[in-house]
Amino acid sequence: MAVKRMMRVALRALSYTDIEAKESKRLHRAVIRVRGLHFGKLPYQKWDHVVSYENHNIPVRIFSPDEGAQSLLIFFHGGGWVAGNVDGYNRICANMANMTGSTVVSVDYRLAPEYRFPAAPEDCYRVAREIFLHTDYLKVPTEKITLIGDSAGGNLAAAVSLMARDRGEFLPERQILIYPSTYSDHTQKSPYASVRSNGTKYLLTSKRIHDYLELYKASDEDLQNPYFAPLASKDFSRQPRTLILTAEYDPLRDEAEDYGLRLKEAGNLVEVHRIPGALHGFFSLPPVFSQVREAYRLILEFLNDGRKA
């Protein structure tokens, strides 16, 4: 199936030209801020909150559908660990709240290169810990809380699940990883064919992923850290029930699907679905796109424990 022209045009409008990563990050951040703007009546309740950790506060923005919610999604945004914020993901989180009927907590974790690894996963872990250990604030039981993230945010959701298992303070029951980054090598030496077949002509390039990781890592040792690259883990056991959505024309496709296989081989309940005709980043588009509707259909079925949406 060919890439739909409208999807390519829409995603290009939300992307930026492939210029040197350090110089482009300010532009990328500005584009994402504009992407989050809303016009007209907002069909949800929205408020800001902070989670305090050591010497800094982690901002979060909470979206709740007008009719209230019985479940909660802790959302970690994409942007290659160097761009994105709660403002830029307003529309996406509002759509998520309305499409799923869930409260959505969007986490404004610290960005690289100002704050390199492990700042981002530590911030995400601390917010998740606060929510799981203090359910009275949002009044949702722990079994109804799901970690979710797209791209770099999917990487962070997977990292938080591994951290939670290793630290023993809480353990999520469900996670949704949307075209996540899970491996540390996106050069021609990568074992994943999609890095080569989809790495040059579909907006997100393998070079750009490599540049993001260079800005994100604090040292080469991070490349072998499972909280940096989840496929580096030597133990995939005791992970949440997992839904992984990949895009057909995404350089990250094969590594994300392999992560699902590793989780399944370790005895976890895992669903992996490849969205046909989709590019990396498609989840940021409005639900008028069939690929976005299909993603939400699968998410709703997953959240409803396998019942058809």
GROMACS .gro file of C-alpha atoms in nm:
model
  309
    1MET     CA    1   0.000   0.000   0.000
    2ALA     CA    2   0.141   0.337  -0.099
    3VAL     CA    3   0.186   0.621   0.145
    4LYS     CA    4  -0.116   0.846   0.124
    5ARG     CA    5  -0.024   1.183  -0.023
    6MET     CA    6  -0.235   1.375   0.232
    7MET     CA    7  -0.060   1.202   0.521
    8ARG     CA    8   0.280   1.290   0.378
    9VAL     CA    9   0.177   1.655   0.329
   10ALA     CA   10   0.022   1.683   0.676
   11LEU     CA   11   0.318   1.528   0.853
   12ARG     CA   12   0.561   1.742   0.658
   13ALA     CA   13   0.373   2.048   0.782
   14LEU     CA   14   0.432   1.926   1.137
   15SER     CA   15   0.796   1.836   1.072
   16TYR     CA   16   1.099   2.041   0.970
   17THR     CA   17   1.373   2.023   0.712
   18ASP     CA   18   1.662   1.786   0.768
   19ILE     CA   19   1.918   2.041   0.886
   20GLU     CA   20   2.180   1.989   1.151
   21ALA     CA   21   2.014   1.873   1.473
   22LYS     CA   22   2.158   2.124   1.719
   23GLU     CA   23   2.060   2.417   1.499
   24SER     CA   24   1.715   2.275   1.422
   25LYS     CA   25   1.594   2.193   1.772
   26ARG     CA   26   1.466   2.547   1.839
   27LEU     CA   27   1.269   2.539   1.514
   28HIS     CA   28   1.133   2.193   1.592
   29ARG     CA   29   1.022   2.309   1.936
   30ALA     CA   30   0.847   2.612   1.785
   31VAL     CA   31   0.662   2.395   1.530
   32ILE     CA   32   0.538   2.164   1.804
   33ARG     CA   33   0.412   2.458   2.010
   34VAL     CA   34   0.209   2.583   1.713
   35ARG     CA   35   0.077   2.230   1.654
   36GLY     CA   36  -0.083   2.235   1.998
   37LEU     CA   37  -0.292   2.548   1.947
   38HIS     CA   38  -0.670   2.518   1.980
   39PHE     CA   39  -0.940   2.737   1.835
   40GLY     CA   40  -1.301   2.750   1.953
   41LYS     CA   41  -1.463   2.577   2.249
   42LEU     CA   42  -1.250   2.316   2.421
   43PRO     CA   43  -1.442   1.985   2.453
   44TYR     CA   44  -1.265   1.880   2.773
   45GLN     CA   45  -1.154   2.004   3.114
   46LYS     CA   46  -0.789   2.100   3.144
   47TRP     CA   47  -0.572   2.202   3.436
   48ASP     CA   48  -0.203   2.218   3.527
   49HIS     CA   49  -0.026   2.053   3.817
   50VAL     CA   50   0.334   1.992   3.927
   51VAL     CA   51   0.514   1.695   4.076
   52SER     CA   52   0.806   1.797   4.297
   53TYR     CA   53   1.121   1.587   4.284
   54GLU     CA   54   1.449   1.673   4.454
   55ASN     CA   55   1.538   2.029   4.346
   56HIS     CA   56   1.290   2.081   4.062
   57ASN     CA   57   0.922   2.062   3.969
   58ILE     CA   58   0.792   1.848   3.683
   59PRO     CA   59   0.493   2.018   3.516
   60VAL     CA   60   0.201   1.806   3.404
   61ARG     CA   61  -0.118   1.899   3.221
   62ILE     CA   62  -0.433   1.703   3.291
   63PHE     CA   63  -0.713   1.655   3.036
   64SER     CA   64  -1.044   1.504   3.134
   65PRO     CA   65  -1.343   1.442   2.906
   66ASP     CA   66  -1.654   1.644   2.987
   67GLU     CA   67  -1.841   1.337   3.105
   68GLY     CA   68  -1.568   1.233   3.348
   69ALA     CA   69  -1.345   0.926   3.329
   70GLN     CA   70  -1.298   0.590   3.497
   71SER     CA   71  -0.948   0.528   3.353
   72LEU     CA   72  -0.625   0.725   3.325
   73LEU     CA   73  -0.347   0.749   3.066
   74ILE     CA   74  -0.004   0.880   3.169
   75PHE     CA   75   0.127   1.023   2.843
   76PHE     CA   76   0.492   1.084   2.749
   77HIS     CA   77   0.526   1.293   2.433
   78GLY     CA   78   0.757   1.243   2.136
   79GLY     CA   79   1.008   1.484   1.987
   80GLY     CA   80   1.331   1.288   1.996
   81TRP     CA   81   1.395   1.376   2.363
   82VAL     CA   82   1.494   1.728   2.245
   83ALA     CA   83   1.159   1.885   2.148
   84GLY     CA   84   0.795   1.875   2.251
   85ASN     CA   85   0.613   1.998   2.560
   86VAL     CA   86   0.265   1.994   2.710
   87ASP     CA   87   0.162   2.299   2.505
   88GLY     CA   88   0.256   2.136   2.176
   89TYR     CA   89   0.058   1.823   2.260
   90ASN     CA   90  -0.263   1.997   2.374
   91ARG     CA   91  -0.464   1.890   2.071
   92ILE     CA   92  -0.329   1.535   2.069
   93CYS     CA   93  -0.403   1.487   2.439
   94ALA     CA   94  -0.749   1.640   2.402
   95ASN     CA   95  -0.822   1.397   2.117
   96MET     CA   96  -0.690   1.114   2.332
   97ALA     CA   97  -0.914   1.207   2.625
   98ASN     CA   98  -1.220   1.235   2.401
   99MET     CA   99  -1.152   0.927   2.189
  100THR     CA  100  -1.077   0.699   2.485
  101GLY     CA  101  -1.297   0.850   2.755
  102SER     CA  102  -0.990   0.858   2.981
  103THR     CA  103  -0.822   1.126   3.185
  104VAL     CA  104  -0.486   1.203   3.023
  105VAL     CA  105  -0.187   1.327   3.223
  106SER     CA  106   0.071   1.481   2.988
  107VAL     CA  107   0.422   1.494   3.135
  108ASP     CA  108   0.654   1.789   3.061
  109TYR     CA  109   0.981   1.604   3.122
  110ARG     CA  110   1.319   1.776   3.087
  111LEU     CA  111   1.469   1.788   2.737
  112ALA     CA  112   1.814   1.728   2.593
  113PRO     CA  113   2.071   1.857   2.528
  114GLU     CA  114   2.021   2.088   2.826
  115TYR     CA  115   1.929   1.781   3.035
  116ARG     CA  116   2.071   1.458   2.902
  117PHE     CA  117   1.990   1.099   2.994
  118PRO     CA  118   1.870   0.994   3.251
  119ALA     CA  119   1.681   1.320   3.324
  120ALA     CA  120   1.384   1.238   3.098
  121PRO     CA  121   1.310   0.883   3.223
  122GLU     CA  122   1.365   0.992   3.584
  123ASP     CA  123   1.108   1.271   3.544
  124CYS     CA  124   0.861   1.033   3.381
  125TYR     CA  125   0.917   0.772   3.650
  126ARG     CA  126   0.860   1.027   3.928
  127VAL     CA  127   0.529   1.143   3.780
  128ALA     CA  128   0.412   0.783   3.732
  129ARG     CA  129   0.520   0.698   4.088
  130GLU     CA  130   0.326   0.994   4.228
  131ILE     CA  131   0.010   0.890   4.044
  132PHE     CA  132   0.034   0.521   4.133
  133LEU     CA  133   0.110   0.584   4.500
  134HIS     CA  134  -0.144   0.865   4.547
  135THR     CA  135  -0.454   0.754   4.358
  136ASP     CA  136  -0.677   0.977   4.571
  137TYR     CA  137  -0.581   1.287   4.368
  138LEU     CA  138  -0.731   1.174   4.036
  139LYS     CA  139  -0.952   0.905   4.191
  140VAL     CA  140  -0.860   0.627   3.949
  141PRO     CA  141  -0.756   0.282   4.078
  142THR     CA  142  -0.412   0.155   3.981
  143GLU     CA  143  -0.552  -0.121   3.760
  144LYS     CA  144  -0.711   0.149   3.541
  145ILE     CA  145  -0.384   0.341   3.488
  146THR     CA  146  -0.195   0.292   3.160
  147LEU     CA  147   0.143   0.426   3.047
  148ILE     CA  148   0.140   0.555   2.689
  149GLY     CA  149   0.387   0.739   2.467
  150ASP     CA  150   0.468   0.805   2.104
  151SER     CA  151   0.816   0.778   1.949
  152ALA     CA  152   1.064   0.902   2.212
  153GLY     CA  153   0.768   0.898   2.450
  154GLY     CA  154   0.711   0.530   2.370
  155ASN     CA  155   1.076   0.473   2.458
  156LEU     CA  156   1.015   0.650   2.790
  157ALA     CA  157   0.701   0.451   2.866
  158ALA     CA  158   0.894   0.127   2.812
  159ALA     CA  159   1.179   0.259   3.027
  160VAL     CA  160   0.942   0.353   3.310
  161SER     CA  161   0.792   0.003   3.306
  162LEU     CA  162   1.140  -0.149   3.335
  163MET     CA  163   1.236   0.098   3.609
  164ALA     CA  164   0.916   0.022   3.802
  165ARG     CA  165   0.986  -0.350   3.796
  166ASP     CA  166   1.349  -0.301   3.901
  167ARG     CA  167   1.275  -0.051   4.182
  168GLY     CA  168   0.970  -0.228   4.321
  169GLU     CA  169   0.768   0.079   4.423
  170PHE     CA  170   0.477   0.020   4.183
  171LEU     CA  171   0.410  -0.184   3.871
  172PRO     CA  172   0.188  -0.068   3.584
  173GLU     CA  173  -0.057  -0.322   3.452
  174ARG     CA  174  -0.072  -0.182   3.096
  175GLN     CA  175   0.145   0.013   2.854
  176ILE     CA  176   0.084   0.142   2.501
  177LEU     CA  177   0.395   0.207   2.289
  178ILE     CA  178   0.329   0.399   1.967
  179TYR     CA  179   0.616   0.359   1.715
  180PRO     CA  180   0.870   0.361   2.001
  181SER     CA  181   1.246   0.388   1.974
  182THR     CA  182   1.388   0.080   2.145
  183TYR     CA  183   1.740   0.034   2.004
  184SER     CA  184   2.058   0.242   2.010
  185ASP     CA  185   2.205   0.199   1.658
  186HIS     CA  186   2.038   0.353   1.352
  187THR     CA  187   2.334   0.343   1.118
  188GLN     CA  188   2.376   0.104   0.826
  189LYS     CA  189   2.510  -0.147   1.080
  190SER     CA  190   2.170  -0.178   1.248
  191PRO     CA  191   2.029  -0.532   1.253
  192TYR     CA  192   1.687  -0.391   1.163
  193ALA     CA  193   1.606  -0.371   0.793
  194SER     CA  194   1.352  -0.088   0.832
  195VAL     CA  195   1.635   0.148   0.929
  196ARG     CA  196   1.767   0.104   0.574
  197SER     CA  197   1.444   0.058   0.377
  198ASN     CA  198   1.260   0.347   0.546
  199GLY     CA  199   1.551   0.556   0.668
  200THR     CA  200   1.594   0.814   0.392
  201LYS     CA  201   1.266   0.915   0.228
  202TYR     CA  202   0.985   0.920   0.484
  203LEU     CA  203   1.031   1.243   0.687
  204LEU     CA  204   1.191   1.078   0.990
  205THR     CA  205   1.533   0.965   0.867
  206SER     CA  206   1.780   0.728   1.026
  207LYS     CA  207   2.030   1.017   1.036
  208ARG     CA  208   1.788   1.230   1.234
  209ILE     CA  209   1.729   0.949   1.485
  210HIS     CA  210   2.106   0.914   1.522
  211ASP     CA  211   2.139   1.290   1.578
  212TYR     CA  212   1.865   1.286   1.841
  213LEU     CA  213   2.036   1.005   2.029
  214GLU     CA  214   2.367   1.190   2.017
  215LEU     CA  215   2.202   1.491   2.183
  216TYR     CA  216   2.022   1.271   2.436
  217LYS     CA  217   2.300   1.044   2.560
  218ALA     CA  218   2.538   1.157   2.833
  219SER     CA  219   2.806   0.901   2.740
  220ASP     CA  220   2.856   0.598   2.517
  221GLU     CA  221   2.783   0.377   2.817
  222ASP     CA  222   2.419   0.487   2.793
  223LEU     CA  223   2.383   0.291   2.469
  224GLN     CA  224   2.382  -0.032   2.674
  225ASN     CA  225   2.143   0.098   2.940
  226PRO     CA  226   1.793  -0.054   2.909
  227TYR     CA  227   1.636   0.270   3.032
  228PHE     CA  228   1.800   0.440   2.731
  229ALA     CA  229   1.742   0.158   2.478
  230PRO     CA  230   1.494  -0.101   2.613
  231LEU     CA  231   1.621  -0.374   2.378
  232ALA     CA  232   1.949  -0.360   2.573
  233SER     CA  233   1.770  -0.519   2.869
  234LYS     CA  234   1.880  -0.864   2.976
  235ASP     CA  235   1.547  -0.928   3.149
  236PHE     CA  236   1.212  -0.872   2.976
  237SER     CA  237   1.003  -1.048   3.239
  238ARG     CA  238   0.728  -0.902   3.461
  239GLN     CA  239   0.629  -0.628   3.222
  240PRO     CA  240   0.280  -0.483   3.177
  241ARG     CA  241   0.028  -0.610   2.930
  242THR     CA  242   0.151  -0.427   2.619
  243LEU     CA  243   0.010  -0.282   2.298
  244ILE     CA  244   0.267  -0.178   2.037
  245LEU     CA  245   0.157   0.016   1.728
  246THR     CA  246   0.406   0.057   1.444
  247ALA     CA  247   0.392   0.241   1.111
  248GLU     CA  248   0.459   0.062   0.783
  249TYR     CA  249   0.700   0.327   0.649
  250ASP     CA  250   0.892   0.400   0.970
  251PRO     CA  251   1.264   0.337   1.026
  252LEU     CA  252   1.178   0.243   1.387
  253ARG     CA  253   0.925  -0.021   1.278
  254ASP     CA  254   1.135  -0.337   1.309
  255GLU     CA  255   1.300  -0.256   1.641
  256ALA     CA  256   0.961  -0.176   1.796
  257GLU     CA  257   0.816  -0.503   1.670
  258ASP     CA  258   1.121  -0.692   1.795
  259TYR     CA  259   1.070  -0.539   2.139
  260GLY     CA  260   0.719  -0.681   2.136
  261LEU     CA  261   0.859  -1.023   2.045
  262ARG     CA  262   1.113  -1.009   2.330
  263LEU     CA  263   0.839  -0.921   2.577
  264LYS     CA  264   0.618  -1.204   2.450
  265GLU     CA  265   0.901  -1.457   2.469
  266ALA     CA  266   0.950  -1.356   2.834
  267GLY     CA  267   0.591  -1.452   2.912
  268ASN     CA  268   0.418  -1.114   2.890
  269LEU     CA  269   0.085  -1.048   2.717
  270VAL     CA  270   0.166  -0.847   2.404
  271GLU     CA  271  -0.017  -0.724   2.096
  272VAL     CA  272   0.176  -0.577   1.803
  273HIS     CA  273  -0.009  -0.411   1.516
  274ARG     CA  274   0.152  -0.255   1.209
  275ILE     CA  275  -0.061   0.027   1.066
  276PRO     CA  276  -0.061  -0.006   0.684
  277GLY     CA  277   0.031   0.297   0.477
  278ALA     CA  278   0.137   0.498   0.782
  279LEU     CA  279   0.444   0.714   0.839
  280HIS     CA  280   0.623   0.782   1.165
  281GLY     CA  281   0.433   1.057   1.346
  282PHE     CA  282   0.088   0.969   1.208
  283PHE     CA  283  -0.065   0.961   1.557
  284SER     CA  284  -0.024   1.340   1.578
  285LEU     CA  285  -0.271   1.385   1.290
  286PRO     CA  286  -0.646   1.440   1.346
  287PRO     CA  287  -0.884   1.142   1.347
  288VAL     CA  288  -1.001   1.225   0.994
  289PHE     CA  289  -0.709   1.006   0.881
  290SER     CA  290  -0.801   0.638   0.862
  291GLN     CA  291  -0.471   0.533   1.020
  292VAL     CA  292  -0.544   0.746   1.327
  293ARG     CA  293  -0.894   0.599   1.357
  294GLU     CA  294  -0.749   0.249   1.330
  295ALA     CA  295  -0.496   0.328   1.602
  296TYR     CA  296  -0.771   0.446   1.835
  297ARG     CA  297  -0.983   0.142   1.755
  298LEU     CA  298  -0.695  -0.082   1.865
  299ILE     CA  299  -0.626   0.133   2.172
  300LEU     CA  300  -0.991   0.122   2.281
  301GLU     CA  301  -1.007  -0.254   2.232
  302PHE     CA  302  -0.688  -0.292   2.437
  303LEU     CA  303  -0.817  -0.066   2.716
  304ASN     CA  304  -1.146  -0.258   2.718
  305ASP     CA  305  -0.956  -0.584   2.774
  306GLY     CA  306  -1.008  -0.717   2.424
  307ARG     CA  307  -1.372  -0.615   2.381
  308LYS     CA  308  -1.450  -0.453   2.046
  309ALA     CA  309  -1.460  -0.073   2.057
   0.00000   0.00000   0.00000
